[in-house]
Each structure stands twice: as C-alpha cells, then as structure tokens.
Coordinates of C-alpha atoms and ligand atoms in Angstrom, one line a residue:
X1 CA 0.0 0.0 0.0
X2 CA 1.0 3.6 -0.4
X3 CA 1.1 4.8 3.1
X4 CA 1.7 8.7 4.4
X5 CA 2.9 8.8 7.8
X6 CA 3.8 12.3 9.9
X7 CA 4.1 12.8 13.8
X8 CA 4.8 16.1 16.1
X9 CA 8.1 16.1 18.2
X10 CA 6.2 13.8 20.5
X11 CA 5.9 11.1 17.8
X12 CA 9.9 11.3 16.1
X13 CA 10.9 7.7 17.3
X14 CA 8.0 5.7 16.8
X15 CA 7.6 7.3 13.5
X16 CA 11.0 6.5 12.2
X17 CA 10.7 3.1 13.7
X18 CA 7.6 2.7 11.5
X19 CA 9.2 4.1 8.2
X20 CA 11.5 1.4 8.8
X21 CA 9.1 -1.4 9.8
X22 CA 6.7 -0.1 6.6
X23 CA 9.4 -0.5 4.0
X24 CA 10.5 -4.1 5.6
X25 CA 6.8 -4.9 5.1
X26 CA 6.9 -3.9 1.7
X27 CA 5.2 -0.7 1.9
X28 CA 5.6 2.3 -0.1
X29 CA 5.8 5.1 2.9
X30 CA 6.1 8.6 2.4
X31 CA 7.4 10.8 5.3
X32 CA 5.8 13.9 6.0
X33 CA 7.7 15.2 9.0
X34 CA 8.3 16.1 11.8
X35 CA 12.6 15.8 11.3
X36 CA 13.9 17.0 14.6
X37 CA 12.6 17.0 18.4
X38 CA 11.9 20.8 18.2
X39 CA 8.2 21.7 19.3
X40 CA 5.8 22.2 16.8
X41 CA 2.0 22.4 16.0
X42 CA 0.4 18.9 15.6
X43 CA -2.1 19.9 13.8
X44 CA 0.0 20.9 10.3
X45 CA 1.3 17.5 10.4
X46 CA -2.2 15.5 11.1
X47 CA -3.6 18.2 7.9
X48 CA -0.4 17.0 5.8
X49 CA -1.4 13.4 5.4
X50 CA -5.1 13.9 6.2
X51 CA -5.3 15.7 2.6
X52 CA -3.4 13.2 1.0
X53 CA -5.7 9.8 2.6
X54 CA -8.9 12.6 2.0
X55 CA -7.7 13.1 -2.1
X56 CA -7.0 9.7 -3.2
X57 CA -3.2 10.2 -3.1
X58 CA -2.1 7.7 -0.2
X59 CA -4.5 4.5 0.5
X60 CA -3.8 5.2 4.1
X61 CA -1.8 7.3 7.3
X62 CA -0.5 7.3 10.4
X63 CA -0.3 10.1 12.6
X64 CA 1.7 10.1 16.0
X65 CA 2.0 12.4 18.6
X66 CA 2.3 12.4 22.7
X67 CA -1.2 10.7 23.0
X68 CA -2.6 10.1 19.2
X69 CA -5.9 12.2 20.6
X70 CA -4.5 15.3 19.1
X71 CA -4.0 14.0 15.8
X72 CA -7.3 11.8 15.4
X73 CA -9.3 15.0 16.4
X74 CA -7.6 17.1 13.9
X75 CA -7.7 13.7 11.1
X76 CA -11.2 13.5 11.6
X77 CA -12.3 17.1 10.5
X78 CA -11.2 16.0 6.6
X79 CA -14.1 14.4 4.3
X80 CA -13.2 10.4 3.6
X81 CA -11.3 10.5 7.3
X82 CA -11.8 7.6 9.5
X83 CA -9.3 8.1 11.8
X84 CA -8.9 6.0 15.0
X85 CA -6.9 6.5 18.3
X86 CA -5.4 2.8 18.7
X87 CA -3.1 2.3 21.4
X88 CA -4.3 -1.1 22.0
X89 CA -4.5 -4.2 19.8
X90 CA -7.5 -4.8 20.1
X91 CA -8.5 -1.3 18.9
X92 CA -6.2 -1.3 16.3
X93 CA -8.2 -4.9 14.6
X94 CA -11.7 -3.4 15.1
X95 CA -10.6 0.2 13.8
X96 CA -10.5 -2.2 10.5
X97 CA -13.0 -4.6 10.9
X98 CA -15.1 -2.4 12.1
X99 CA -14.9 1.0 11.1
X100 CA -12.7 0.9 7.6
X101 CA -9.5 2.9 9.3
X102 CA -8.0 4.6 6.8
X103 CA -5.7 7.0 9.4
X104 CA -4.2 5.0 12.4
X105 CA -2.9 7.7 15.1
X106 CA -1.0 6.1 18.2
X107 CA 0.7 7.8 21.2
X108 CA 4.0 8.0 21.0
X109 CA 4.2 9.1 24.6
X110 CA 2.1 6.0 26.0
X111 CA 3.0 2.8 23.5
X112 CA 5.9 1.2 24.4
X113 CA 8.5 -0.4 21.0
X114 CA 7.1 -3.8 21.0
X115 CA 3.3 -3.0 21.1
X116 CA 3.4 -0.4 18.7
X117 CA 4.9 -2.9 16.4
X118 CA 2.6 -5.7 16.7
X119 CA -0.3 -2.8 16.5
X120 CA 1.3 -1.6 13.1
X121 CA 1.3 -5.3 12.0
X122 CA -2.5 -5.9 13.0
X123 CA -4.0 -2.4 11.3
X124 CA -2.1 -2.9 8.1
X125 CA -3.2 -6.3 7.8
X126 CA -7.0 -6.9 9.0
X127 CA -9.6 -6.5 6.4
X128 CA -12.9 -4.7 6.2
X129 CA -15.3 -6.8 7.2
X130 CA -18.1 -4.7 5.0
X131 CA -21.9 -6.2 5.6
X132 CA -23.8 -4.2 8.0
X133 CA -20.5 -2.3 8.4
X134 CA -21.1 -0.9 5.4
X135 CA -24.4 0.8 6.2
X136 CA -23.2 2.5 9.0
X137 CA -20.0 3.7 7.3
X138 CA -22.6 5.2 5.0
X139 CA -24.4 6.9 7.8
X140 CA -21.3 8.6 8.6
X141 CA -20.9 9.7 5.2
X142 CA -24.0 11.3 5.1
X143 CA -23.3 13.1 8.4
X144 CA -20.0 14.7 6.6
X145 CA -21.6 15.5 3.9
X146 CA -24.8 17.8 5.5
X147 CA -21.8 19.2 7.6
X148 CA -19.9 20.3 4.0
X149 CA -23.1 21.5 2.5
X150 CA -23.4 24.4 4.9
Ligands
RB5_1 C1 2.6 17.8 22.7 O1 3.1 18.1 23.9 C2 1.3 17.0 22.9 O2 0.3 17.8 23.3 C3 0.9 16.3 21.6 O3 1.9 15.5 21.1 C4 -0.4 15.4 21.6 O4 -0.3 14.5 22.6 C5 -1.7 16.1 21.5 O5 -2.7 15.4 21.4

C-alpha cells in the first residue's frame, strides 16, 4: 500500500521506527515530518497526510503524537477521514474490521517499542469486514456531507 505517515516532536521515534518497519513490510511510505525534536503544532502535520488519505493520493496514514488524541481529532475534521486512536491491539483490529480505518494515530508518549509494532502489524493487515458495516460507514458519510453542504 502507499502509506503517508507524519508525527509532532512527541511522535519522532516511533515514526522513524515505523518508516523502517513499513518498507520491511513492503510498503511504499512517504514521510511527512516532523525531522527534529523541536516543538511544533500537531495539527500541520495530522492536515499534511489527512489531505493526501482525504484526495485519493495515499490508501492510508498514520499520525503520531504524545497521545494520538490530538492527531485523530484534527484527522477527523477531513471528508473520507476515519481516523482512530489505537493504542491497544484490540483497537487497532476493530478500527478495520469495524470501522474501515483509513488514518491510524498512536501515542508515542504512551505505546511502548514492542506493542506499537505488533499494533502496526494488526491495522495494516486486518480486512474490512463490510456487511452491515457498510451501512453504517454510510451513515457517517452522510453526516460529513450535510456538515460540508453548509
Ligand atoms: C505535545 O506536547 C502534545 O500535546 C501532543 O503530542 C499530543 O499528545 C496532542 O494530542
């Protein structure tokens, strides 16, 4: 898959540990920043790779910052955006099954190396399971699009 990733300062090691892990997988990932530890504005990054998943560029993202709430609040506010906070496993397989993820964000300040890993491992590869999934995907859909109308 074509994959944008981006974190704040907060996110810098588990993002490059992901760049690293995506390509091993065989992904095609495309940076989007942060490079250094300096402080900076999570938002910019989280609107970055929101607007590529939103027009069609990337199939997916990942956003990481201190807690990942941050970034799935900001994810969320773009049309075609399901973005969900997974700092679990569990989360991370029904944010697909489920919901049709197509932005994972993740706390860099609470997910420890190993977890993060196998949580990177699950989202990339569980499928949507569609059925009455669907319908209610389609719900949401129609929520974003009365909110763009206005
Ligand atoms: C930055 O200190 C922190 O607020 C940010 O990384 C994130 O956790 C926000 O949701």
């Amino acid at each position: 898959m074509k994959i944008a990733i981006a974190s704040d300062h907060a996110g810098i090691e588990m993002k490059e540990a992901f760049v690293n892990l995506l390509s091993e997988f065989g992904h095609e990932c495309l940076d989007f920043g942060s490079k250094n530890f300096e402080s900076v504005d999570y938002p910019d990054f989280a609107e970055k790779v929101s607007k590529e998943v939103s027009e069609g560029n990337y199939d997916r993202g990942i956003l990481i910052c201190g807690t990942g709430i941050g970034m799935a609040i900001t994810a969320n506010k773009f049309p075609n955006i399901r973005a969900a906070l997974c700092n679990d496993m569990y989360s991370a397989k029904m944010s697909r099954c489920h919901n049709d993820a197509n932005i994972l964000t993740i706390g860099g300040r609470i997910v420890g190396k190993d977890l993060a890993k196998e949580i990177l491992k699950v989202w990339l590869n569980t499928e949507f399971e569609g059925g009455r999934h669907s319908r209610r995907l389609l719900k949401i859909k129609s929520i974003e699009e009365k909110k763009f109308q206005k």
